[in-house]
XYZ file of C-alpha atoms in Angstrom:
265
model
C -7.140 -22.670 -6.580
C -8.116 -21.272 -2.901
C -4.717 -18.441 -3.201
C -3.726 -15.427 -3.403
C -0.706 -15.052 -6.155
C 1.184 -11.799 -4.808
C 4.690 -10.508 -6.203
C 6.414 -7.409 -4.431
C 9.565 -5.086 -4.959
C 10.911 -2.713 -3.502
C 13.899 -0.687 -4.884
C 16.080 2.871 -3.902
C 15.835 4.497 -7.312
C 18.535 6.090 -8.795
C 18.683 9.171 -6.722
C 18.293 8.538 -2.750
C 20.622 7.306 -0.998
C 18.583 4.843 0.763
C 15.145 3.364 0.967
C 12.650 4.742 2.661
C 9.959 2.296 1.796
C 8.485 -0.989 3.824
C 6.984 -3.608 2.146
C 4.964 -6.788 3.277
C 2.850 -9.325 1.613
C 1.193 -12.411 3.098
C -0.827 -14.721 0.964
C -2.064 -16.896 3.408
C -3.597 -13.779 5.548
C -4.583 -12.074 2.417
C -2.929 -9.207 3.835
C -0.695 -6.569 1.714
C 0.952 -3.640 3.132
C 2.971 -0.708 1.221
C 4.416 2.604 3.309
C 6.478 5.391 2.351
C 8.448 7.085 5.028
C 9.598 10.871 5.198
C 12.065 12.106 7.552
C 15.833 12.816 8.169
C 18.862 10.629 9.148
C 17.263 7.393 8.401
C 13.961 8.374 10.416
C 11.913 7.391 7.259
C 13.102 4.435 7.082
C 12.487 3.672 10.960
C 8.704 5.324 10.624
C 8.127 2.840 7.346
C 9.248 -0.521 8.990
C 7.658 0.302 12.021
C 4.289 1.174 10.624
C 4.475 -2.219 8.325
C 5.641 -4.202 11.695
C 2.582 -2.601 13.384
C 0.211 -3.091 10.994
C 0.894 -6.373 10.141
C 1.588 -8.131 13.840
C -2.137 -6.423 14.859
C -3.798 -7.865 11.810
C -2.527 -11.392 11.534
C -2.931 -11.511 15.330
C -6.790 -10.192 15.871
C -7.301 -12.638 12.307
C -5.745 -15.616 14.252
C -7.837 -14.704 16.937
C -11.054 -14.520 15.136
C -10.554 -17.455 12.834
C -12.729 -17.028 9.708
C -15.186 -14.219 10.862
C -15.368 -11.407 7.745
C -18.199 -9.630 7.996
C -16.864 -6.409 6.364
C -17.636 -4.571 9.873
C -14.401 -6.756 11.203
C -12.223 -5.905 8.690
C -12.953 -2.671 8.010
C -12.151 -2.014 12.302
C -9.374 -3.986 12.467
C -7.559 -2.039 9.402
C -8.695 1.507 10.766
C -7.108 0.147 14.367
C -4.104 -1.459 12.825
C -3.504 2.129 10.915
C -4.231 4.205 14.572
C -1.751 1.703 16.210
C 0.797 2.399 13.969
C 0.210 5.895 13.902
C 0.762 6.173 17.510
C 3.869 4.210 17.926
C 5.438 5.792 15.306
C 4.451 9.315 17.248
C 5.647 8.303 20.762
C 9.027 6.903 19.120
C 9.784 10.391 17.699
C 8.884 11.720 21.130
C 11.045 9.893 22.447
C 14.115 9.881 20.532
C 14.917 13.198 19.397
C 16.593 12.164 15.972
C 13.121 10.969 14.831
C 11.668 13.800 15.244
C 9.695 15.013 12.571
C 9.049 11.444 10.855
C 6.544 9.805 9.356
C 4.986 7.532 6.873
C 2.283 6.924 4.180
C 0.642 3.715 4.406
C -1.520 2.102 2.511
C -3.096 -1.719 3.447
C -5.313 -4.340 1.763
C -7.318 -7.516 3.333
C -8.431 -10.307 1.263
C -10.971 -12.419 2.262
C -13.720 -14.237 -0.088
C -14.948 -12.101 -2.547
C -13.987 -8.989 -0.601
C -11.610 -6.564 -0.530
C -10.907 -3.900 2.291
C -8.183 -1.198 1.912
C -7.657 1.396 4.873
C -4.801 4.280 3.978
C -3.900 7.602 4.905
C -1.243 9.480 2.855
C -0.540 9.130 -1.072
C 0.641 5.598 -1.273
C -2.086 3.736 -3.528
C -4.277 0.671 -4.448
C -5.450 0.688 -8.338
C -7.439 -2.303 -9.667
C -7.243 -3.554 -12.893
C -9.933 -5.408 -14.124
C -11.187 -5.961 -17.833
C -8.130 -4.238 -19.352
C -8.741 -0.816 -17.373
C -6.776 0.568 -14.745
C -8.673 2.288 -12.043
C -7.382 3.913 -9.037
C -9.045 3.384 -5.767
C -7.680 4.911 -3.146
C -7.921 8.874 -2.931
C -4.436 10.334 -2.040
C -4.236 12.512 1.052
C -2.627 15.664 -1.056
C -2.361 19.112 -1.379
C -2.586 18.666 -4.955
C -5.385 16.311 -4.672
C -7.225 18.898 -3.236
C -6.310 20.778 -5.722
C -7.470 18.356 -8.667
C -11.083 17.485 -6.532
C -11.843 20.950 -6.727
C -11.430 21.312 -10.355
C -8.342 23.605 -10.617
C -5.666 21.500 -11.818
C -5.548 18.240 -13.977
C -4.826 15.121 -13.297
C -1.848 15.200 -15.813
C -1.078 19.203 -14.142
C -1.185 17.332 -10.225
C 1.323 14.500 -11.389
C 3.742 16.943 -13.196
C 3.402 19.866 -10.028
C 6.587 20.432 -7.764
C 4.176 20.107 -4.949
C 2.897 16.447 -5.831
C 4.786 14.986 -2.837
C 3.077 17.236 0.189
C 0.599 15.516 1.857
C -2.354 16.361 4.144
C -2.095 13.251 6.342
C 0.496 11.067 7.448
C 0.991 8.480 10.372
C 3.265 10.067 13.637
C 2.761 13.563 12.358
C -0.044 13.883 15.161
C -0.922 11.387 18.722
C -4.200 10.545 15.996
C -4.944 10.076 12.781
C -7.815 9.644 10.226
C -7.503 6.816 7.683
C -9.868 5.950 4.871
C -11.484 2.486 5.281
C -13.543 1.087 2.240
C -14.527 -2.091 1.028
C -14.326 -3.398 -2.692
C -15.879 -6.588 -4.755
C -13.714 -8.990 -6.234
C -14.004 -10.569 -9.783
C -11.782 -13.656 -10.431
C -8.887 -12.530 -12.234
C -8.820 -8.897 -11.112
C -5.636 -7.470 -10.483
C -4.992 -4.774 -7.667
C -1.393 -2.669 -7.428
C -0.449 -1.230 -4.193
C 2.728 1.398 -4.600
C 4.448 4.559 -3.275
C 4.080 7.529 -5.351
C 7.888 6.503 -6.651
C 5.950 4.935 -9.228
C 2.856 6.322 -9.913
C 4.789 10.115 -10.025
C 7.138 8.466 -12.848
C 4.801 6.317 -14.603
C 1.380 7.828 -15.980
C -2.179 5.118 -15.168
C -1.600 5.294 -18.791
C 1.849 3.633 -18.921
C 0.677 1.225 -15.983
C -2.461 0.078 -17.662
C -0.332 -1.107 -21.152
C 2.035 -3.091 -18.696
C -0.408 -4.890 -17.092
C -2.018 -5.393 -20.450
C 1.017 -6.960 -21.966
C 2.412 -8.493 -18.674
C -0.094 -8.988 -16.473
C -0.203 -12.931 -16.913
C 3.446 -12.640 -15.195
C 3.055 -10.751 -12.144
C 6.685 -11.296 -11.263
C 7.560 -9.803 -14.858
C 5.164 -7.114 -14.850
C 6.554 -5.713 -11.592
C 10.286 -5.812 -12.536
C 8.915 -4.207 -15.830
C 7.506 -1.218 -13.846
C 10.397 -0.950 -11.783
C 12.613 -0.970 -14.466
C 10.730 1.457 -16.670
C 10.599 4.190 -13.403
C 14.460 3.812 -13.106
C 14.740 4.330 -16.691
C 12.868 7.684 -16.317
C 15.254 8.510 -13.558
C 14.403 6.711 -10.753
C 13.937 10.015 -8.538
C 12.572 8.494 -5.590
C 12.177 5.157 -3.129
C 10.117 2.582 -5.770
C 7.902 0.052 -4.215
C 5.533 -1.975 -6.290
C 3.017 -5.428 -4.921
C 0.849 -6.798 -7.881
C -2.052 -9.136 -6.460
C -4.397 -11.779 -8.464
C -7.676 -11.493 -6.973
C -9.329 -15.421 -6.299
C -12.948 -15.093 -5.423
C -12.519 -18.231 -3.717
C -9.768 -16.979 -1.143
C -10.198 -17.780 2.316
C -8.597 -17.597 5.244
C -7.117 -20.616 7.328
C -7.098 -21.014 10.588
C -4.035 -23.454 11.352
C -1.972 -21.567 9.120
C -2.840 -18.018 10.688
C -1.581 -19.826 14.077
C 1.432 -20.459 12.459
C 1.447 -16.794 11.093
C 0.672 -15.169 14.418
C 3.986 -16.660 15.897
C 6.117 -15.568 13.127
C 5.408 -12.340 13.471
């Protein structure tokens, strides 16, 4: 098979009134995006689907554009100027409209292409790979308590559990410009990769992740209800958004179909 097999879901939790994240995943483009937004009177909401509109309209569009090309250079440029797009319209809306002021959103996004991977993110939202039973996150989160944890002063386990877990150090539309982390990863057939907002990774340990993907992962569709589920269970305390992805070393773009993409969106 020349796919991409992706399953998303996004869900309130039992606590907020509404949901704050933006999901979107597009097998034929490879593309996955996740975003958590923060803000007043709806605002996160608007800063979310905005930065997922962004995001996703620049990528398919400069893909369509560029056919096939993946040289890691692309990808890697066209995710860090997907993420700066995003950040600015986001910015110049709450400029703009005085009831978003103060919004903004964690993002994190993954391109697929061959036997590549490239994930760009700034915030706390996260991509974790599992791969030969083990869970392994990839993405660094953009944290106070991150900090925190790099430096040696608190745990892991102390950083999940701290009532400062949710205050991060970047975010797109705080500033006109922001920094995102760009990397590029290897693929091995049958790898999969999570992207979520911290609604599930602050409720469910890598611990508790890793033995559902161990006894689910051949379902992705029931291994991401499970997870869902399981955080709700636990109290559900914020905005839970899960996308499970089965990596194809094989996967490649193509080009009629990113046409047909490119006018969708």
């Amino acid at each position: 098979m020349n796919d991409l097999q992706m399953v998303g879901l996004t869900d309130p939790g039992r606590v907020r009134n509404q949901n704050e994240d933006s999901i979107a995943h597009i097998p034929e483009a490879g593309l996955v995006v996740v975003a958590d937004g923060m803000g007043g009177h709806q605002a996160g909401e608007v800063a979310s689907k905005l930065a997922v509109d962004v995001i996703t309209r620049h990528i398919i569009g400069t893909l369509a554009e560029a056919g096939t090309i993946g040289n890691g250079t692309f990808e890697s440029k066209m995710i860090g100027d997907a993420i700066q797009l995003a950040n600015r319209a986001i910015y110049e809306l709450a400029r703009q409209q005085p009831e978003y002021a103060g919004m903004g959103s964690t993002v994190v996004v993954t391109v697929f292409h061959g036997g590549k991977l490239w994930v760009g993110h700034v915030g706390d939202s996260r991509l974790y790979r599992f791969r030969g039973g083990l869970l392994e996150q990839i993405t660094m989160d953009h944290s106070v308590v991150q900090e925190l944890v790099s430096r040696g002063l608190v745990t892991v386990e102390e950083a999940r559990l701290s009532v400062n877990k949710n205050l991060v150090t970047r975010a797109l539309g705080v500033d006109a410009a922001v920094v995102p982390d760009v990397a590029e990863q290897t693929l091995n057939d049958e790898d999969i990769y999570l992207l979520c907002s911290d609604g599930l990774n602050d409720v469910l340990a890598d611990g508790d992740i890793e033995m559902m993907l161990i006894e689910y992962g051949r379902n992705l569709e029931a291994a991401a209800r499970r997870m869902v589920d399981i955080a709700n269970e636990r109290g559900g305390p914020d905005n839970i958004s899960v996308i499970l992805v089965r990596a194809n070393h094989g996967f490649a773009r193509d080009q009629e179909t990113l046409q047909k993409l490119r006018a969708q969106v």
